[in-house]
CSV table of C-alpha atoms in Angstrom, one decimal:
chain,number,residue,atom,x,y,z
A,1,MET,CA,-6.6,45.2,101.8
A,2,ILE,CA,-7.2,42.6,99.3
A,3,GLY,CA,-9.7,45.0,97.2
A,4,GLY,CA,-8.2,48.2,96.3
A,5,MET,CA,-5.0,48.6,98.1
A,6,CYS,CA,-2.8,45.7,96.5
A,7,GLY,CA,-4.4,46.5,93.0
A,8,ILE,CA,-6.4,43.1,93.0
A,9,GLU,CA,-9.9,43.6,91.9
A,10,MET,CA,-12.3,41.2,93.0
A,11,VAL,CA,-14.9,39.7,90.5
A,12,SER,CA,-18.1,38.2,91.1
A,13,THR,CA,-18.3,34.4,89.9
A,14,ARG,CA,-21.8,34.7,89.0
A,15,LYS,CA,-21.3,37.5,86.6
A,16,THR,CA,-18.4,35.7,85.1
A,17,ARG,CA,-20.3,32.5,84.7
A,18,GLN,CA,-23.1,34.5,83.0
A,19,SER,CA,-21.0,36.1,80.5
A,20,VAL,CA,-19.2,32.9,79.6
A,21,ASN,CA,-22.3,31.2,79.1
A,22,HIS,CA,-24.0,33.6,76.7
A,23,LYS,CA,-20.6,34.1,74.7
A,24,PRO,CA,-20.7,31.2,72.6
A,25,GLN,CA,-24.4,31.8,71.5
A,26,GLU,CA,-23.5,35.3,70.6
A,27,ASN,CA,-20.4,34.0,68.6
A,28,VAL,CA,-22.5,31.5,66.6
A,29,ARG,CA,-24.6,34.3,65.5
A,30,ARG,CA,-21.4,36.1,64.2
A,31,LEU,CA,-20.0,33.0,62.3
A,32,THR,CA,-20.4,33.6,58.5
A,33,CYS,CA,-20.3,31.5,55.7
A,34,GLY,CA,-17.2,33.1,54.1
A,35,SER,CA,-15.2,32.3,57.0
A,36,VAL,CA,-15.9,28.6,56.9
A,37,MET,CA,-16.6,27.9,53.2
A,38,MET,CA,-14.7,25.2,51.2
A,39,LYS,CA,-13.4,25.2,47.7
A,40,PRO,CA,-16.5,24.8,45.1
A,41,HIS,CA,-16.6,22.2,42.6
A,42,TYR,CA,-17.4,23.5,39.2
A,43,VAL,CA,-17.0,23.6,35.6
A,44,TYR,CA,-17.8,26.3,33.0
A,45,ASP,CA,-21.2,26.3,30.8
A,46,ASP,CA,-19.3,25.0,27.7
A,47,ALA,CA,-18.6,21.7,29.4
A,48,SER,CA,-20.1,18.4,28.1
A,49,VAL,CA,-22.0,15.8,30.1
A,50,PHE,CA,-18.9,13.6,29.8
A,51,ASP,CA,-16.7,16.7,31.4
A,52,VAL,CA,-19.2,16.6,34.2
A,53,VAL,CA,-19.1,12.6,34.8
A,54,GLU,CA,-15.2,12.7,34.4
A,55,LYS,CA,-14.8,15.3,37.2
A,56,ILE,CA,-17.3,13.9,39.4
A,57,THR,CA,-15.8,10.3,39.2
A,58,ARG,CA,-12.1,11.5,39.1
A,59,HIS,CA,-12.6,13.6,42.2
A,60,ASP,CA,-15.3,11.3,44.1
A,61,TRP,CA,-17.6,14.6,44.1
A,62,ASP,CA,-21.4,14.5,44.9
A,63,HIS,CA,-22.3,17.5,43.0
A,64,ILE,CA,-20.7,20.2,41.0
A,65,PHE,CA,-21.6,23.9,39.9
A,66,ILE,CA,-22.0,25.1,36.3
A,67,LEU,CA,-20.5,28.6,35.9
A,68,ASN,CA,-20.9,31.0,33.0
A,69,ASP,CA,-17.7,32.9,31.7
A,70,GLU,CA,-17.9,35.7,34.9
A,71,GLY,CA,-18.1,32.7,37.3
A,72,VAL,CA,-21.5,33.0,38.2
A,73,PRO,CA,-23.3,29.9,39.1
A,74,MET,CA,-25.9,29.1,36.4
A,75,GLY,CA,-26.8,25.5,37.7
A,76,ARG,CA,-26.0,22.6,40.0
A,77,ILE,CA,-25.7,19.1,38.9
A,78,HIS,CA,-26.0,16.2,41.6
A,79,ALA,CA,-24.0,13.0,40.8
A,80,VAL,CA,-27.1,10.9,41.3
A,81,ASP,CA,-29.0,12.9,38.6
A,82,VAL,CA,-26.1,12.4,36.2
A,83,LEU,CA,-26.2,8.6,36.8
A,84,LYS,CA,-30.1,8.6,36.3
A,85,ILE,CA,-29.8,10.3,33.0
A,86,ILE,CA,-26.8,7.9,31.8
A,87,ALA,CA,-28.8,4.8,32.6
A,88,LYS,CA,-31.9,6.2,30.5
A,89,LYS,CA,-29.8,7.1,27.6
A,90,THR,CA,-27.2,4.7,27.1
A,91,VAL,CA,-27.7,2.5,24.2
A,92,ASN,CA,-25.7,-0.5,23.4
A,93,ARG,CA,-23.2,0.6,25.9
A,94,SER,CA,-22.4,3.6,23.9
A,95,VAL,CA,-21.7,6.8,25.6
A,96,ALA,CA,-20.9,8.9,22.7
A,97,TRP,CA,-23.9,11.1,23.3
A,98,MET,CA,-22.1,12.6,26.4
A,99,TYR,CA,-19.6,14.1,24.4
A,100,ALA,CA,-22.3,16.0,22.2
A,101,ILE,CA,-24.6,17.3,24.8
A,102,PRO,CA,-23.8,20.4,27.0
A,103,ALA,CA,-24.0,19.9,30.8
A,104,ILE,CA,-25.9,23.0,31.2
A,105,GLN,CA,-29.0,21.2,29.4
A,106,LEU,CA,-29.0,19.0,32.5
A,107,VAL,CA,-29.9,22.2,34.8
A,108,ASN,CA,-33.3,23.4,35.1
A,109,LEU,CA,-33.1,26.0,37.9
A,110,PRO,CA,-30.3,28.4,39.1
A,111,PRO,CA,-28.8,27.1,42.5
A,112,LEU,CA,-29.5,28.5,45.6
A,113,CYS,CA,-26.7,30.7,47.0
A,114,VAL,CA,-26.0,33.0,49.6
A,115,LYS,CA,-23.3,35.8,50.2
A,116,MET,CA,-20.2,35.6,52.0
A,117,SER,CA,-21.4,37.8,55.0
A,118,THR,CA,-24.6,35.5,55.5
A,119,PRO,CA,-24.5,33.9,58.9
A,120,LEU,CA,-23.8,30.2,59.0
A,121,LEU,CA,-27.0,29.5,60.9
A,122,LYS,CA,-29.3,31.2,58.2
A,123,ALA,CA,-27.4,29.1,55.5
A,124,GLY,CA,-28.0,25.8,57.5
A,125,ALA,CA,-31.7,26.9,57.8
A,126,LEU,CA,-32.0,27.4,54.1
A,127,MET,CA,-30.5,24.3,53.4
A,128,LEU,CA,-32.9,22.3,55.7
A,129,ALA,CA,-35.8,24.0,54.4
A,130,HIS,CA,-34.9,23.3,50.6
A,131,ASP,CA,-33.3,19.7,51.4
A,132,LEU,CA,-29.8,20.7,50.2
A,133,ASN,CA,-26.5,19.1,51.2
A,134,HIS,CA,-24.7,22.1,49.9
A,135,ILE,CA,-25.2,25.8,49.4
A,136,GLY,CA,-23.1,28.1,47.0
A,137,ILE,CA,-21.3,31.2,48.5
A,138,LEU,CA,-21.1,34.2,46.3
A,139,ASP,CA,-18.8,37.2,46.5
A,140,ALA,CA,-20.1,40.9,46.1
A,141,GLU,CA,-20.3,40.6,42.0
A,142,GLY,CA,-22.1,37.3,42.2
A,143,ALA,CA,-19.3,35.0,41.4
A,144,LEU,CA,-19.1,31.5,43.1
A,145,VAL,CA,-16.3,31.6,45.6
A,146,GLY,CA,-17.3,28.8,48.0
A,147,VAL,CA,-19.5,26.3,49.2
A,148,VAL,CA,-20.9,25.4,52.5
A,149,GLY,CA,-22.3,21.7,53.3
A,150,LEU,CA,-23.7,19.7,55.8
A,151,LYS,CA,-20.1,18.6,56.8
A,152,THR,CA,-18.9,22.3,57.3
A,153,MET,CA,-22.0,22.6,59.5
A,154,ALA,CA,-21.3,19.8,61.7
A,155,LYS,CA,-17.6,20.6,61.9
A,156,HIS,CA,-18.3,24.3,63.3
A,157,ILE,CA,-21.7,24.6,65.0
A,158,PRO,CA,-21.0,22.0,67.7
A,159,ARG,CA,-18.3,24.3,69.2
A,160,TYR,CA,-20.7,26.8,70.1
A,161,ILE,CA,-23.6,24.6,71.2
A,162,LEU,CA,-21.8,22.3,73.5
């Protein structure tokens, strides 16, 4: 009487356990960069080296993107690279040169970026392959809308693995 007469349906525990065990693995593949991205750090391409140094130090950032007028990333500058340049260029403690040099001159390659629909695992693999701490996230028009970093990966991926 327990099965069909009282309206209670019996479910095999083996089947339930299998579906529960596979579900996190499927969900982690569906997790996209757009759903977990953070706000990007950026300046526009008319910013000077001083502007970059000021923003990085005021906000305690370790990187900053340089965008054109449409919001498309033209480059990414890491704080350590800026410090190295300052150490080489500073003469008699003068930093006046930083106001005159556009920050875009510190960039030699466009940054590696992915789309909002890119799976988070794929972005993580790209970050590992290219030794990056952060990767830019672009919208359909190619404008920077977010960033995913190692901290973001560490926050979201373990939920599905453990």
